Coordinates of C-alpha atoms in Angstrom, one line a residue:
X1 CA -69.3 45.0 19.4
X2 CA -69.7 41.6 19.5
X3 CA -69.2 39.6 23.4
X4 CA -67.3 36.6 21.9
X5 CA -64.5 35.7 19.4
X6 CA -65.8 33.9 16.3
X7 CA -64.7 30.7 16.6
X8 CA -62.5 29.4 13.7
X9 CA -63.6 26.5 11.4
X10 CA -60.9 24.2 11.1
X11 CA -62.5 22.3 8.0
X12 CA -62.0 26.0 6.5
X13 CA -59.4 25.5 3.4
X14 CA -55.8 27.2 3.8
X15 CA -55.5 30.0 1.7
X16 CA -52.3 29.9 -0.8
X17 CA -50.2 32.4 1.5
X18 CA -50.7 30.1 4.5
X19 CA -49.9 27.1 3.2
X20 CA -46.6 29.0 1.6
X21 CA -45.8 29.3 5.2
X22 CA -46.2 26.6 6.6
X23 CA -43.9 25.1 3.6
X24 CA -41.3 27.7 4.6
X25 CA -41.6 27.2 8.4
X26 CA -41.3 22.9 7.4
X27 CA -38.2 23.5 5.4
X28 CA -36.1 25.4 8.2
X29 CA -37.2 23.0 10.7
X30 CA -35.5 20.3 8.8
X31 CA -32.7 22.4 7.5
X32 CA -32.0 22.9 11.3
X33 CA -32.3 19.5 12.3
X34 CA -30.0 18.6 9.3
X35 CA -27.5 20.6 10.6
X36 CA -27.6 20.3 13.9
X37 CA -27.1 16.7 13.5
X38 CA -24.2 17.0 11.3
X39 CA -22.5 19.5 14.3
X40 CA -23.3 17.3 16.7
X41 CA -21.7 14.3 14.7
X42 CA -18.8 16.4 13.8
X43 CA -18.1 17.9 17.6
X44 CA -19.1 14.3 19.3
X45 CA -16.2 12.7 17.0
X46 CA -13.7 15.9 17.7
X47 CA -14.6 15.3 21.5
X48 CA -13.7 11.7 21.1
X49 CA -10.6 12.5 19.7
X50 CA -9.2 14.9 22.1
X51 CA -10.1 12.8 24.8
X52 CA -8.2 10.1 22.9
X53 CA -5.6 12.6 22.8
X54 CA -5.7 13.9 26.7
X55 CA -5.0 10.1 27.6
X56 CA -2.2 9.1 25.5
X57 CA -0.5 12.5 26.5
X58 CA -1.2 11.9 30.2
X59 CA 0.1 8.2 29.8
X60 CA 2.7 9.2 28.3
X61 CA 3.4 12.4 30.7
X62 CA 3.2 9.5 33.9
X63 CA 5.5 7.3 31.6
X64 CA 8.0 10.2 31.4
X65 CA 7.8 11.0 35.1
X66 CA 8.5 7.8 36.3
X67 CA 11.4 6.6 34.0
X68 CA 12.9 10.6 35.0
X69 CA 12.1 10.0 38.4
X70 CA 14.4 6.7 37.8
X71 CA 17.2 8.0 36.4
X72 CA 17.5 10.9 38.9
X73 CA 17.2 8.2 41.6
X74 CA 19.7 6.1 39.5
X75 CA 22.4 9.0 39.7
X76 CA 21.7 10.0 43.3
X77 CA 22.2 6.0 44.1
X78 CA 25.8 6.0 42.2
X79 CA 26.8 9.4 43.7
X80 CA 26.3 8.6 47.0
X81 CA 28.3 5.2 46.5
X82 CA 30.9 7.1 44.6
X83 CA 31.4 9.3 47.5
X84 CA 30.6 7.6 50.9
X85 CA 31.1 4.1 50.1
X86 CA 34.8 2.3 50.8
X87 CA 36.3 5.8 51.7
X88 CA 39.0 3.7 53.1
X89 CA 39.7 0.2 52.1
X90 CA 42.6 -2.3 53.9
X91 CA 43.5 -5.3 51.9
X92 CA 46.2 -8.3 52.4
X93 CA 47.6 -9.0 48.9
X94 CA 47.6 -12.4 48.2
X95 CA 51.6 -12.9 48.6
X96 CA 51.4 -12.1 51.9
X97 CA 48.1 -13.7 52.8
X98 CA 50.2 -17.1 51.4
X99 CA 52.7 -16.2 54.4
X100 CA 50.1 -15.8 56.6
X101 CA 49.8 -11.9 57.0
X102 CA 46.7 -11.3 58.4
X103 CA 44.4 -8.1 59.9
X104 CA 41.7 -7.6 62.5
X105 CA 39.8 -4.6 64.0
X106 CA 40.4 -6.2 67.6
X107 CA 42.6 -8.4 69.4
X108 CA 41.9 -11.8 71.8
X109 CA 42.7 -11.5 75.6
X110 CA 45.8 -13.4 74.6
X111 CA 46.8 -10.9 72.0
X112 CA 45.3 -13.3 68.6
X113 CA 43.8 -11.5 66.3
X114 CA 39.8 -11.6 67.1
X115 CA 38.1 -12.1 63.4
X116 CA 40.9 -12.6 61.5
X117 CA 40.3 -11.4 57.8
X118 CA 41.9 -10.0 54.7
X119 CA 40.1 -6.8 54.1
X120 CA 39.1 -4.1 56.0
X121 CA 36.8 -1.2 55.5
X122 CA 35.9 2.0 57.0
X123 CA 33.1 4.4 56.1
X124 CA 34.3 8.2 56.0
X125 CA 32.6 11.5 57.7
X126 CA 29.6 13.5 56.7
X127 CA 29.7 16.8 56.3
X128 CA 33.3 17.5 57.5
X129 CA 34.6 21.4 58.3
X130 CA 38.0 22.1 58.6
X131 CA 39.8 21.3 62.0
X132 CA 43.2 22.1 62.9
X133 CA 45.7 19.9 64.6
X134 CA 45.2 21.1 67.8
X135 CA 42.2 20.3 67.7
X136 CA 42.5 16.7 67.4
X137 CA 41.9 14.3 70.7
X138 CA 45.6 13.0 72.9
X139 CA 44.0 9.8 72.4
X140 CA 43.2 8.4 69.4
X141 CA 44.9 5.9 69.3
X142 CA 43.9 4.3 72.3
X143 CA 40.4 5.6 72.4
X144 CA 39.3 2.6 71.0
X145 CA 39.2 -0.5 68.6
X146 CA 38.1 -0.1 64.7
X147 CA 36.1 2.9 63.6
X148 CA 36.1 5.5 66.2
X149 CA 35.3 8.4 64.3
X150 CA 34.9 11.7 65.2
X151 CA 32.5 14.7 64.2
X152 CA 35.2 15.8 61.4
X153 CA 37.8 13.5 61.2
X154 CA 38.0 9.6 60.4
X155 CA 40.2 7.6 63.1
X156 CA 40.3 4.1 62.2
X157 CA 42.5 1.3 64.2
X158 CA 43.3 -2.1 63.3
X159 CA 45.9 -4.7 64.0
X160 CA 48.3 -6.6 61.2
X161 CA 49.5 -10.0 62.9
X162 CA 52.2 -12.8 61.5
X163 CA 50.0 -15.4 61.9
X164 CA 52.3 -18.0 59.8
X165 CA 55.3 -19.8 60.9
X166 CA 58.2 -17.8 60.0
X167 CA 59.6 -14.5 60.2
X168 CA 58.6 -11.9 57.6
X169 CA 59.1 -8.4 56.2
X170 CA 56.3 -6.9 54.8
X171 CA 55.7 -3.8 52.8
X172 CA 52.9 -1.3 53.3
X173 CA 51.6 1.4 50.6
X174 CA 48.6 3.9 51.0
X175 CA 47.0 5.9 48.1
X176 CA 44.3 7.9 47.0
X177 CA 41.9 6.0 44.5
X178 CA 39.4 8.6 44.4
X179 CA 39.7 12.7 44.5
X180 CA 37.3 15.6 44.3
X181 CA 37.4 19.1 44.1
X182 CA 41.0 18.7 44.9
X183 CA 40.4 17.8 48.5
X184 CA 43.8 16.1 48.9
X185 CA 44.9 19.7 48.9
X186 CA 44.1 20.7 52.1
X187 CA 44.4 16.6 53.7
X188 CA 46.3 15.6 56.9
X189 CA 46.9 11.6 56.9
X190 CA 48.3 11.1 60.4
X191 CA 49.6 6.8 61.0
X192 CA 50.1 5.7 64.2
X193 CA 52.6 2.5 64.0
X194 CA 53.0 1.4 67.1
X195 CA 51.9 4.4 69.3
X196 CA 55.0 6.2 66.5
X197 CA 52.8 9.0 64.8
X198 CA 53.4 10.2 61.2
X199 CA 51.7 13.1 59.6
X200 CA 51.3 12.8 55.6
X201 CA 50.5 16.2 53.3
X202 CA 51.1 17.2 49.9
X203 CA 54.3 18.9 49.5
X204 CA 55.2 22.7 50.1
X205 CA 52.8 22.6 52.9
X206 CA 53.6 24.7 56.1
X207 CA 53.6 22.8 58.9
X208 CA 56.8 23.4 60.2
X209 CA 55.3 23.6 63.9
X210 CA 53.9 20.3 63.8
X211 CA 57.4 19.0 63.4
X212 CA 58.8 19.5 66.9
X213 CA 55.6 17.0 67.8
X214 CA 55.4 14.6 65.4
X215 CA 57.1 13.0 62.1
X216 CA 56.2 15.1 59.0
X217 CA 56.4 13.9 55.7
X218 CA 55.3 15.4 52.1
X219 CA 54.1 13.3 49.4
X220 CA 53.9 14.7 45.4
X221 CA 50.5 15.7 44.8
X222 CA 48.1 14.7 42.0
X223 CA 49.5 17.4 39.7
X224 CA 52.9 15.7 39.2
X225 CA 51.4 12.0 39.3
X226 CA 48.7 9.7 38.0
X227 CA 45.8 9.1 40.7
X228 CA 47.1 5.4 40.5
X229 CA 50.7 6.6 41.7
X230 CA 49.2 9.2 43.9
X231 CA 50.8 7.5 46.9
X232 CA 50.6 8.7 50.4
X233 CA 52.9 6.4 52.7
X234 CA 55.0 3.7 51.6
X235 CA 57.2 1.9 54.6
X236 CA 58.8 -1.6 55.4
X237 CA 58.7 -3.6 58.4
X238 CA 61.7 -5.8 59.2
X239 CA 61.3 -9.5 61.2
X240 CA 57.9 -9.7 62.4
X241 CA 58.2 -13.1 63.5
X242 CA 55.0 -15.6 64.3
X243 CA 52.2 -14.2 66.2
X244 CA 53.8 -11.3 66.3
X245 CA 50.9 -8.2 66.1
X246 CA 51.8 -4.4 64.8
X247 CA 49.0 -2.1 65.6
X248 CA 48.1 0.6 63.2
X249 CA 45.6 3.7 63.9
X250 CA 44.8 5.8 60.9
X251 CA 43.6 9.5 61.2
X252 CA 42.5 12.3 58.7
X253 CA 41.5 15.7 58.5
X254 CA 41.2 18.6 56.3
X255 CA 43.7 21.2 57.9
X256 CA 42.3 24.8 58.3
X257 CA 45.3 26.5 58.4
X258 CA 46.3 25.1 54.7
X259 CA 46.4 27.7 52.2
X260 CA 44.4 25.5 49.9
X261 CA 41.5 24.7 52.2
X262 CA 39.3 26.9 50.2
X263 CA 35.5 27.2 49.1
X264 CA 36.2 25.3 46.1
X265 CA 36.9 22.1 48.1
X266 CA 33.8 22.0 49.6
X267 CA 31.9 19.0 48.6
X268 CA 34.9 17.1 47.5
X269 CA 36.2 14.0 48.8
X270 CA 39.0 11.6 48.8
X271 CA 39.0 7.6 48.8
X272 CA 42.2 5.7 49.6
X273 CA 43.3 2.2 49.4
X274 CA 45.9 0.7 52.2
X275 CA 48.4 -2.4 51.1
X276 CA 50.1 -5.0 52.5
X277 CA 52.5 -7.5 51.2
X278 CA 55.8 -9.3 51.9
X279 CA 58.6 -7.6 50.6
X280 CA 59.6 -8.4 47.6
X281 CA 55.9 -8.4 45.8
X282 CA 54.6 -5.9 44.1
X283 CA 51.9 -3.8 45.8

């Protein structure tokens, strides 16, 4: 037994088998290479393509997002104006602004109005359970000057002065502009004129044992009227002469002990417009 390999000679020719391989061998190599190219190619473009895709959709997506994101904040914006803004409005028609009819939150140490103006406005209550009567403060109508609300119930005082040269009569008419989920159902609209309380409900309302305290008056409800003749109060005022001041404190509640202050009102709401004119005009 021989101690070493025989060492091949290279210059030796290949025999026909061998070379048969190597042929073979050279042919798959490429046919690979071919066709791994073309996969790549094909997959490289296919990547491209989806990432193209994944972009647009994403833009897109964002695009989507924001514009919904908008519109939500859009609706929430007129919502909350719908239902918090101008919840009680005061105004001065323009007849009796001519005679020189004019309202202030707050009076002058000599009893002028302080700020004169035209219109008034008060915001309303947040989140407002239902109260009774009884429940209400002695006071509110001295308690203080413009918007003195309280945890659930809007008080509101201001003061209508003659501040022309002759003596007028002037009209006054409040109504609703604005209801939801039938709030007015269940509402107590209490006027002080004067220190003279008035309580306001929709009609068929028992309050009978409010009477023996205070003026009670019903008004027709939205189901026998148009919201635009949904009116609350409507009174005259005889020979106010010049520089003479009426004082006016406004106070509302939703009554618990009215058969209509139900689930269903909650999240409702009611807006309400006060006018005042010289009598004669139309309000």
């Amino acid at each position: 037994m021989p101690l070493f390999k025989k060492k091949l000679n290279n210059d030796e020719p290949f025999s026909p088998e061998q070379l048969k391989k190597l042929e073979d061998k050279g042919d798959l190599a490429v046919d690979r290479a071919r066709n791994w190219t073309i996969f790549e190619r094909f997959s490289a473009r296919r990547d491209s393509k989806d990432i193209s895709r994944a972009v647009r959709w994403k833009r897109r997506a964002g695009i989507t997002l924001v514009v919904s994101v908008l519109v939500l904040l859009i609706l929430w914006i007129i919502g909350w104006l719908l239902t918090t803004i101008g919840d009680l409005v005061i105004s001065v028609e323009s007849g009796a602004a001519k005679e020189g009819i004019i309202i202030s939150e707050s009076l002058n140490e000599d009893g002028s109005a302080k700020d004169p103006a035209l219109q008034l406005s008060a915001q309303n209550v947040t989140e407002v359970t239902n109260i009774t009567y009884d429940w209400l403060p002695t006071d509110l109508d001295t308690e203080g000057d413009g918007e003195h609300n309280g945890e659930n119930y809007l008080a509101y005082t201001f003061y209508l002065t003659n501040g022309g040269s002759e003596t007028l009569d002037y009209q006054s008419t409040l109504r609703f502009t604005g209801i939801a989920k039938n709030a007015d159902e269940a509402l107590r609209v209490m006027i002080y004129k004067n220190g003279e309380p008035t309580i306001y409900a929709q009609k068929n309302r028992d309050d009978s044992q409010l009477e023996d305290i205070v003026n009670f008056e019903f008004v027709e409800g939205a189901d026998d009227l148009n919201l635009e003749d949904y009116v609350i109060m409507n009174d005259k005022t005889e020979g106010i002469a010049p520089n003479e001041t009426v004082k006016y404190t406004i106070v509302t509640w939703i009554e618990g002990n009215d058969p209509e202050c139900i689930n269903d009102i909650m999240g409702g709401y009611v807006k309400m417009q006060w006018f005042f004119n010289v009598d004669g005009e139309e309000l």
